[in-house]
Amino acid sequence: MSAIRINVVLFGVGNIGSELLSQVIESQRFFLEKRNIDLRFPIITNSTLAFFEEEGVKNKWEADFTKLAFPYKFQDILDYVKEKKLDNLIAVDATASSEIIKNYIPLIQNGFNIVAANKKANTLHIEFYKELRRVLKKHDKSFLYEATVSAGLPIIKTIRDLHFSGEKITKIRGVFSGSLSYIFNRFSNEDEYFSAILKDAEKLGLTEPDSREDLAGNDVARKLLILAREIENEFDFSDVKIVSLLLPNLNENTSKAEYNRNKNLLDKPFRLAKLAQAENNVLRYVAELDIAKKKLEVKPVSVSRDSVIGQLRGADNLVEIYTKNNVTPIVIQGAGAGRQVTARRVLSDILELSEKIKIEETVLELI
């Protein structure tokens, strides 16, 4: 069987998108030889510009994008796909944008499957969440988003598999933010300013583009909400109780420039919080879903340094899944953040969808 061409439209060429392209280019021959899959990127966009490739990836996308990208409208993408008669379509959302979510349903209606690193589609109002899945079912398309929660770990898949195998999940608890894990793991073990560690996390690409999303708890809250909805709880974002790490005079309402200038204001309160810890205790930012109590909460907690969460290192994430039939929780732990890890998980979702498309194409040929 000849290799099947998969046409990927990439929205977002920032940290994750550019790393994804690099990983595909590096492994493209491998995918052809081992999986019979030819991944192409006929359209690549950022927030304002789009590059329409005539002949697919030529291992020089950065130069081409810089020279040939131009302002576009969403309809231009649909028109191009129709004009070129492209099929086997996957739209990849590697942004943190709320605007692009508006295009998910039109994409599905025009033949696209979707892979997302963007959490927002799964954390908007529950009615949109349901409508998106209704449209997916109607058009027999898939939406994969394993990268949205602890990207390097199979958390969403594990929770979904447990739930739909009839296992009653009673509680989900853990550290779901690689950036906050990195920050608090270092802060607990080093004599370093909180703001300095935060800046290091930003430089490493561990935080959201605006790190206030992390410090405010919004990013962790979205991840917790995604997991809650995976086991068919109809919570909304407003149901999550969030304890922010920001300050009254340095928060989401502060201009980004002022926030960047004054991160050192975080140093004193966090130093005091560190000194206030009981002996052998450390700070961690923990998310918890308690099904019986219908409680979703994300907040800083003091835990024993010897506990599973207290022993986390680097940017590791950890989830504890409590079920009715297990005396001890199921624990999944490992790398959960960073552009390479996230891009690799997005690529895994793309390949999973590609295999599904390949099977469908084979069935059609047999018919």
GROMACS .gro file of C-alpha atoms in nm, residues 116-334:
model
  219
  116ALA     CA    1  -0.524   2.056   2.045
  117ALA     CA    2  -0.268   2.167   2.299
  118ASN     CA    3  -0.507   2.455   2.374
  119LYS     CA    4  -0.717   2.385   2.686
  120LYS     CA    5  -0.985   2.643   2.624
  121ALA     CA    6  -1.223   2.448   2.399
  122ASN     CA    7  -1.276   2.193   2.675
  123THR     CA    8  -1.322   2.453   2.947
  124LEU     CA    9  -1.576   2.688   2.791
  125HIS     CA   10  -1.940   2.672   2.898
  126ILE     CA   11  -2.074   2.316   2.921
  127GLU     CA   12  -2.324   2.383   2.643
  128PHE     CA   13  -2.042   2.455   2.397
  129TYR     CA   14  -1.863   2.142   2.522
  130LYS     CA   15  -2.170   1.932   2.443
  131GLU     CA   16  -2.234   2.099   2.108
  132LEU     CA   17  -1.877   2.040   1.997
  133ARG     CA   18  -1.912   1.669   2.067
  134ARG     CA   19  -2.250   1.654   1.895
  135VAL     CA   20  -2.096   1.803   1.579
  136LEU     CA   21  -1.800   1.564   1.599
  137LYS     CA   22  -2.036   1.267   1.619
  138LYS     CA   23  -2.255   1.395   1.336
  139HIS     CA   24  -1.958   1.434   1.101
  140ASP     CA   25  -1.771   1.125   1.229
  141LYS     CA   26  -1.462   1.325   1.322
  142SER     CA   27  -1.222   1.305   1.616
  143PHE     CA   28  -1.091   1.557   1.868
  144LEU     CA   29  -0.777   1.456   2.060
  145TYR     CA   30  -0.623   1.669   2.335
  146GLU     CA   31  -0.399   1.455   2.553
  147ALA     CA   32  -0.146   1.741   2.555
  148THR     CA   33  -0.383   1.966   2.749
  149VAL     CA   34  -0.324   1.796   3.087
  150SER     CA   35   0.030   1.704   3.195
  151ALA     CA   36   0.141   1.668   2.835
  152GLY     CA   37   0.403   1.398   2.886
  153LEU     CA   38   0.168   1.164   3.074
  154PRO     CA   39  -0.132   0.955   2.960
  155ILE     CA   40  -0.363   1.104   3.221
  156ILE     CA   41  -0.671   1.182   3.011
  157LYS     CA   42  -0.661   0.843   2.839
  158THR     CA   43  -0.619   0.657   3.170
  159ILE     CA   44  -0.907   0.840   3.336
  160ARG     CA   45  -1.131   0.796   3.032
  161ASP     CA   46  -1.050   0.424   3.007
  162LEU     CA   47  -1.119   0.370   3.378
  163HIS     CA   48  -1.448   0.557   3.365
  164PHE     CA   49  -1.584   0.390   3.052
  165SER     CA   50  -1.482   0.047   3.176
  166GLY     CA   51  -1.724   0.098   3.463
  167GLU     CA   52  -1.471   0.191   3.733
  168LYS     CA   53  -1.611   0.449   3.975
  169ILE     CA   54  -1.360   0.729   4.019
  170THR     CA   55  -1.412   0.901   4.354
  171LYS     CA   56  -1.129   1.154   4.364
  172ILE     CA   57  -0.853   1.297   4.146
  173ARG     CA   58  -0.569   1.485   4.313
  174GLY     CA   59  -0.229   1.601   4.203
  175VAL     CA   60   0.020   1.852   4.071
  176PHE     CA   61  -0.085   1.928   3.713
  177SER     CA   62   0.135   2.227   3.638
  178GLY     CA   63   0.489   2.164   3.519
  179SER     CA   64   0.570   2.531   3.565
  180LEU     CA   65   0.445   2.549   3.924
  181SER     CA   66   0.601   2.213   4.001
  182TYR     CA   67   0.936   2.342   3.876
  183ILE     CA   68   0.900   2.669   4.065
  184PHE     CA   69   0.801   2.518   4.401
  185ASN     CA   70   1.042   2.224   4.375
  186ARG     CA   71   1.331   2.467   4.331
  187PHE     CA   72   1.196   2.720   4.580
  188SER     CA   73   1.170   2.449   4.847
  189ASN     CA   74   1.528   2.331   4.798
  190GLU     CA   75   1.724   2.643   4.706
  191ASP     CA   76   1.803   2.972   4.870
  192GLU     CA   77   1.682   3.167   4.567
  193TYR     CA   78   1.430   3.445   4.510
  194PHE     CA   79   1.085   3.331   4.392
  195SER     CA   80   1.090   3.584   4.108
  196ALA     CA   81   1.425   3.457   3.981
  197ILE     CA   82   1.296   3.100   3.963
  198LEU     CA   83   0.979   3.224   3.791
  199LYS     CA   84   1.188   3.400   3.524
  200ASP     CA   85   1.388   3.081   3.469
  201ALA     CA   86   1.064   2.887   3.418
  202GLU     CA   87   0.951   3.144   3.161
  203LYS     CA   88   1.281   3.122   2.972
  204LEU     CA   89   1.256   2.742   2.963
  205GLY     CA   90   0.908   2.764   2.808
  206LEU     CA   91   0.747   2.592   3.107
  207THR     CA   92   0.488   2.862   3.174
  208GLU     CA   93   0.199   2.987   2.965
  209PRO     CA   94   0.291   3.280   2.733
  210ASP     CA   95   0.174   3.504   3.019
  211SER     CA   96   0.290   3.338   3.342
  212ARG     CA   97   0.007   3.506   3.534
  213GLU     CA   98  -0.215   3.229   3.391
  214ASP     CA   99  -0.004   2.985   3.594
  215LEU     CA  100   0.027   3.195   3.909
  216ALA     CA  101  -0.342   3.283   3.911
  217GLY     CA  102  -0.427   2.912   3.912
  218ASN     CA  103  -0.632   2.942   3.593
  219ASP     CA  104  -0.419   2.697   3.397
  220VAL     CA  105  -0.437   2.433   3.670
  221ALA     CA  106  -0.810   2.496   3.713
  222ARG     CA  107  -0.869   2.432   3.342
  223LYS     CA  108  -0.681   2.103   3.361
  224LEU     CA  109  -0.886   1.993   3.661
  225LEU     CA  110  -1.208   2.090   3.483
  226ILE     CA  111  -1.105   1.890   3.173
  227LEU     CA  112  -1.055   1.580   3.389
  228ALA     CA  113  -1.384   1.634   3.572
  229ARG     CA  114  -1.570   1.653   3.241
  230GLU     CA  115  -1.393   1.340   3.111
  231ILE     CA  116  -1.587   1.142   3.370
  232GLU     CA  117  -1.913   1.310   3.270
  233ASN     CA  118  -1.946   1.574   3.539
  234GLU     CA  119  -2.113   1.888   3.405
  235PHE     CA  120  -1.905   2.142   3.593
  236ASP     CA  121  -1.816   2.486   3.460
  237PHE     CA  122  -1.501   2.690   3.517
  238SER     CA  123  -1.686   2.904   3.771
  239ASP     CA  124  -1.733   2.591   3.986
  240VAL     CA  125  -1.359   2.564   4.048
  241LYS     CA  126  -1.244   2.727   4.371
  242ILE     CA  127  -0.910   2.890   4.289
  243VAL     CA  128  -0.657   3.028   4.535
  244SER     CA  129  -0.433   3.261   4.334
  245LEU     CA  130  -0.061   3.305   4.391
  246LEU     CA  131  -0.073   3.662   4.260
  247LEU     CA  132  -0.088   3.974   4.477
  248PRO     CA  133  -0.363   4.237   4.511
  249ASN     CA  134  -0.129   4.492   4.351
  250LEU     CA  135   0.026   4.252   4.098
  251ASN     CA  136  -0.245   4.045   3.934
  252GLU     CA  137  -0.432   3.978   3.607
  253ASN     CA  138  -0.555   4.337   3.593
  254THR     CA  139  -0.201   4.477   3.601
  255SER     CA  140  -0.052   4.560   3.262
  256LYS     CA  141   0.185   4.295   3.133
  257ALA     CA  142   0.470   4.546   3.123
  258GLU     CA  143   0.413   4.643   3.487
  259TYR     CA  144   0.388   4.277   3.585
  260ASN     CA  145   0.719   4.198   3.415
  261ARG     CA  146   0.888   4.494   3.584
  262ASN     CA  147   0.763   4.415   3.935
  263LYS     CA  148   0.787   4.036   3.972
  264ASN     CA  149   1.025   4.094   4.262
  265LEU     CA  150   0.719   4.201   4.468
  266LEU     CA  151   0.641   3.830   4.490
  267ASP     CA  152   0.964   3.758   4.676
  268LYS     CA  153   0.873   3.880   5.026
  269PRO     CA  154   0.534   3.702   5.067
  270PHE     CA  155   0.673   3.375   4.934
  271ARG     CA  156   0.980   3.402   5.155
  272LEU     CA  157   0.749   3.446   5.455
  273ALA     CA  158   0.534   3.152   5.343
  274LYS     CA  159   0.846   2.938   5.315
  275LEU     CA  160   0.962   3.034   5.664
  276ALA     CA  161   0.616   2.956   5.803
  277GLN     CA  162   0.630   2.591   5.690
  278ALA     CA  163   0.634   2.322   5.957
  279GLU     CA  164   0.962   2.135   5.991
  280ASN     CA  165   1.018   1.900   5.695
  281ASN     CA  166   0.721   2.048   5.504
  282VAL     CA  167   0.726   2.209   5.161
  283LEU     CA  168   0.483   2.411   4.950
  284ARG     CA  169   0.312   2.257   4.648
  285TYR     CA  170   0.029   2.381   4.423
  286VAL     CA  171  -0.232   2.104   4.426
  287ALA     CA  172  -0.555   2.044   4.236
  288GLU     CA  173  -0.830   1.822   4.374
  289LEU     CA  174  -1.162   1.691   4.247
  290ASP     CA  175  -1.382   1.521   4.507
  291ILE     CA  176  -1.681   1.361   4.336
  292ALA     CA  177  -1.889   1.293   4.649
  293LYS     CA  178  -1.853   1.650   4.772
  294LYS     CA  179  -1.881   1.794   4.417
  295LYS     CA  180  -1.572   1.998   4.498
  296LEU     CA  181  -1.309   2.126   4.256
  297GLU     CA  182  -1.026   2.318   4.419
  298VAL     CA  183  -0.677   2.439   4.326
  299LYS     CA  184  -0.456   2.593   4.593
  300PRO     CA  185  -0.111   2.598   4.753
  301VAL     CA  186  -0.078   2.336   5.025
  302SER     CA  187   0.186   2.242   5.279
  303VAL     CA  188   0.290   1.877   5.248
  304SER     CA  189   0.552   1.658   5.407
  305ARG     CA  190   0.880   1.654   5.216
  306ASP     CA  191   0.862   1.273   5.244
  307SER     CA  192   0.520   1.244   5.078
  308VAL     CA  193   0.479   1.146   4.713
  309ILE     CA  194   0.394   1.504   4.617
  310GLY     CA  195   0.663   1.644   4.844
  311GLN     CA  196   0.929   1.438   4.666
  312LEU     CA  197   0.856   1.575   4.318
  313ARG     CA  198   1.158   1.697   4.125
  314GLY     CA  199   1.211   1.926   3.828
  315ALA     CA  200   0.894   1.998   3.630
  316ASP     CA  201   0.738   1.661   3.707
  317ASN     CA  202   0.362   1.626   3.731
  318LEU     CA  203   0.178   1.372   3.942
  319VAL     CA  204  -0.182   1.255   3.955
  320GLU     CA  205  -0.346   1.031   4.213
  321ILE     CA  206  -0.665   0.861   4.089
  322TYR     CA  207  -0.884   0.722   4.366
  323THR     CA  208  -1.146   0.464   4.273
  324LYS     CA  209  -1.414   0.267   4.455
  325ASN     CA  210  -1.242  -0.067   4.395
  326ASN     CA  211  -0.881   0.027   4.475
  327VAL     CA  212  -0.752   0.059   4.831
  328THR     CA  213  -0.460   0.276   4.720
  329PRO     CA  214  -0.469   0.540   4.445
  330ILE     CA  215  -0.340   0.485   4.094
  331VAL     CA  216  -0.038   0.714   4.062
  332ILE     CA  217   0.095   0.852   3.734
  333GLN     CA  218   0.410   1.061   3.755
  334GLY     CA  219   0.661   1.208   3.513
   0.00000   0.00000   0.00000
